[in-house]
Coordinates of C-alpha atoms in Angstrom, one line a residue:
X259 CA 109.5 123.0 167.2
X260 CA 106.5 124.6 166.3
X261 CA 108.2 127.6 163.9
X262 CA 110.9 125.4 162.4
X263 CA 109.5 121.8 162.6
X264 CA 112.8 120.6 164.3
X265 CA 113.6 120.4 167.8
X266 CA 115.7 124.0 169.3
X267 CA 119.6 123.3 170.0
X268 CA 121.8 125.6 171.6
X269 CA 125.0 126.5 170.1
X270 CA 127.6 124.4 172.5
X271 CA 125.8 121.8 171.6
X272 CA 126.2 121.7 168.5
X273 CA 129.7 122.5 169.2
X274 CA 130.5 119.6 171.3
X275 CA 129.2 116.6 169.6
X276 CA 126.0 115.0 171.6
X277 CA 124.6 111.6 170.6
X278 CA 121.3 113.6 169.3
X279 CA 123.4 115.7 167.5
X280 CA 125.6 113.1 165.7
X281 CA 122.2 111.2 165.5
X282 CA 120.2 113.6 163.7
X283 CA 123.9 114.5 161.6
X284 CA 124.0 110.8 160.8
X285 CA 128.1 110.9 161.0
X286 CA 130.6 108.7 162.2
X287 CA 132.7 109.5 165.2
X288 CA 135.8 109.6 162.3
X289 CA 133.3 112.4 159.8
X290 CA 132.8 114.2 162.7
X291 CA 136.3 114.2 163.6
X292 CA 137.6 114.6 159.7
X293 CA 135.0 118.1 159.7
X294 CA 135.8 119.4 162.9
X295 CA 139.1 119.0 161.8
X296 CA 138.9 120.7 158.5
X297 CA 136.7 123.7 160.2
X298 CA 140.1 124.6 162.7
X299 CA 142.0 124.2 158.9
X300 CA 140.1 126.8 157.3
X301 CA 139.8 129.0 160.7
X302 CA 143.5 128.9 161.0
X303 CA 144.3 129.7 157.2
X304 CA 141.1 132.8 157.8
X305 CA 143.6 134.3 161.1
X306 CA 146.9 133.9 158.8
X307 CA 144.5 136.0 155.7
X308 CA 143.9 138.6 158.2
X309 CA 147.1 138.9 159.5
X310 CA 148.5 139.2 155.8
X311 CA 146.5 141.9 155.1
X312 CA 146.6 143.9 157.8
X313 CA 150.8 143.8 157.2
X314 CA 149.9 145.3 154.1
X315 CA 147.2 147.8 154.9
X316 CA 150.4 148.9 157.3
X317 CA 152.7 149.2 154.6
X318 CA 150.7 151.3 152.1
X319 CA 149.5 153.2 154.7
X320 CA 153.5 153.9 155.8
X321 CA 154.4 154.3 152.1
X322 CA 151.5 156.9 151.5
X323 CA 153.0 158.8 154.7
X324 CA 156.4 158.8 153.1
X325 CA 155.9 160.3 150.0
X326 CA 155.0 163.6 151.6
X327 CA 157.7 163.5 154.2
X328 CA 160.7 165.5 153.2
X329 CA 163.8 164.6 154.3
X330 CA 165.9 167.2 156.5
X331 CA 169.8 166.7 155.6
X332 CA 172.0 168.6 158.1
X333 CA 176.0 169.0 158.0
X334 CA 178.6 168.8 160.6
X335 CA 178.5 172.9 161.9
X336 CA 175.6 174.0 160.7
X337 CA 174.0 176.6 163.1
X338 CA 170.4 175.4 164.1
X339 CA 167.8 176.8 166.5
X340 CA 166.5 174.2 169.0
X341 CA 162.3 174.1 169.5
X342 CA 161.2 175.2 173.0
X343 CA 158.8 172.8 174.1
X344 CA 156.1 173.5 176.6
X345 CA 156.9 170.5 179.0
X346 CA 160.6 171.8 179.8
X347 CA 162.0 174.2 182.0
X348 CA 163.0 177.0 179.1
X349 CA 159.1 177.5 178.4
X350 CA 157.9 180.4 180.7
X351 CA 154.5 181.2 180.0
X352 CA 152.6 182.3 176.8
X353 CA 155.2 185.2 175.5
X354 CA 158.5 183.1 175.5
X355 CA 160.1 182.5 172.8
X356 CA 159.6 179.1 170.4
X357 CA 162.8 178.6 169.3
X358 CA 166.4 178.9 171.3
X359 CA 169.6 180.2 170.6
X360 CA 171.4 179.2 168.0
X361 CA 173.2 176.0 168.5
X362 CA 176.2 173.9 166.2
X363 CA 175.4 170.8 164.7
X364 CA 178.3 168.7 166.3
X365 CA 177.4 165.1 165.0
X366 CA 174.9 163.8 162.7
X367 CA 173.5 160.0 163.6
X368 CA 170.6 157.6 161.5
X369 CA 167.4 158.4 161.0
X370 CA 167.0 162.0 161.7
X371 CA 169.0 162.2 165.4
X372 CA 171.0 165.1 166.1
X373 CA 174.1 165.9 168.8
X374 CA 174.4 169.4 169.3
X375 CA 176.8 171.4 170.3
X376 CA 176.4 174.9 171.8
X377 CA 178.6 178.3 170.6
X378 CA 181.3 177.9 173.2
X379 CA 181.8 174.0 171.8
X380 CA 180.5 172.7 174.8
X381 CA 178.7 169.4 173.1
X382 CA 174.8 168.0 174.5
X383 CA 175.0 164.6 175.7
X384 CA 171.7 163.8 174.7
X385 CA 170.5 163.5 170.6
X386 CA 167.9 165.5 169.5
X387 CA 164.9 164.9 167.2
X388 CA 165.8 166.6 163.4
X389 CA 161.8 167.2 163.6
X390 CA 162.7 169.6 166.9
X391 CA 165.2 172.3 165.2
X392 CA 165.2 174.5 162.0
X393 CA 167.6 176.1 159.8
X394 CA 169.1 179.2 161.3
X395 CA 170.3 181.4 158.5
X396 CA 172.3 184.3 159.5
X397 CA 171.9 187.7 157.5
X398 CA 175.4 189.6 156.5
X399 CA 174.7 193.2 155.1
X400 CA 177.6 194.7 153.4
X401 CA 176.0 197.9 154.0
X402 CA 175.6 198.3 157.3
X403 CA 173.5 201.7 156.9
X404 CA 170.8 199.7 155.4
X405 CA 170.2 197.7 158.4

């Protein structure tokens, strides 16, 4: 009381309405109600603001991303190689290869996903990632001294 010249409240007070507080407000029970009521209003439209804009922060931030991406288009029998990664059983160490053995591109499904199909036809029951495999290009010499 000294510093301010009123009389120190705590905060859940003046949350929930005491007789001082209305008092000292000089409101109604139906102003205080009316106020309180237009406080959750504005709170309420605040939440659906931030929502809104985080939805678009998202969308830029996915539309930014997309415009360096460039799409990989594979065809039905295209030879591929097929990424070793370092959780599976085909990665031995340090000095194995990256990439395995050519394999066929036996089906091409939505967004990126790969069946496979290895040299002797026998087909992958699982899809694979299009980010997991590469073009494999062959190289044909008519001149086989040269090689």
């Amino acid at each position: 009381m000294l510093a301010y010249g009123t009389e120190v409240v705590i905060p859940a007070k003046v949350e929930i309405p005491s007789l001082r507080i209305i008092q000292e407000a000089e409101l109604d029970d139906t102003e205080w109600v009316k106020s309180s009521y237009a406080q959750l209003a504005l709170i309420d439209g605040k939440r659906m603001n931030v929502v809104c804009y985080g939805q678009l922060y998202q969308i830029r931030m996915s539309r930014d991303f997309n415009k360096r991406v460039m799409p990989r288009q594979f065809t039905l029998g295209q030879l591929v190689l097929k990424k070793n990664f370092p959780h599976q059983d085909e990665a031995k160490g340090k000095f194995s290869p990256n990439w395995k053995s050519p394999y066929m591109v036996h089906l091409v499904l939505k967004r990126g996903a790969l069946i496979l199909a290895e040299m002797d036809e026998e087909v992958w029951p699982k899809s694979i990632n299009s980010d997991a495999v590469k073009c494999y290009y062959v190289k044909f010499s008519c001149f086989p001294y040269l090689m």
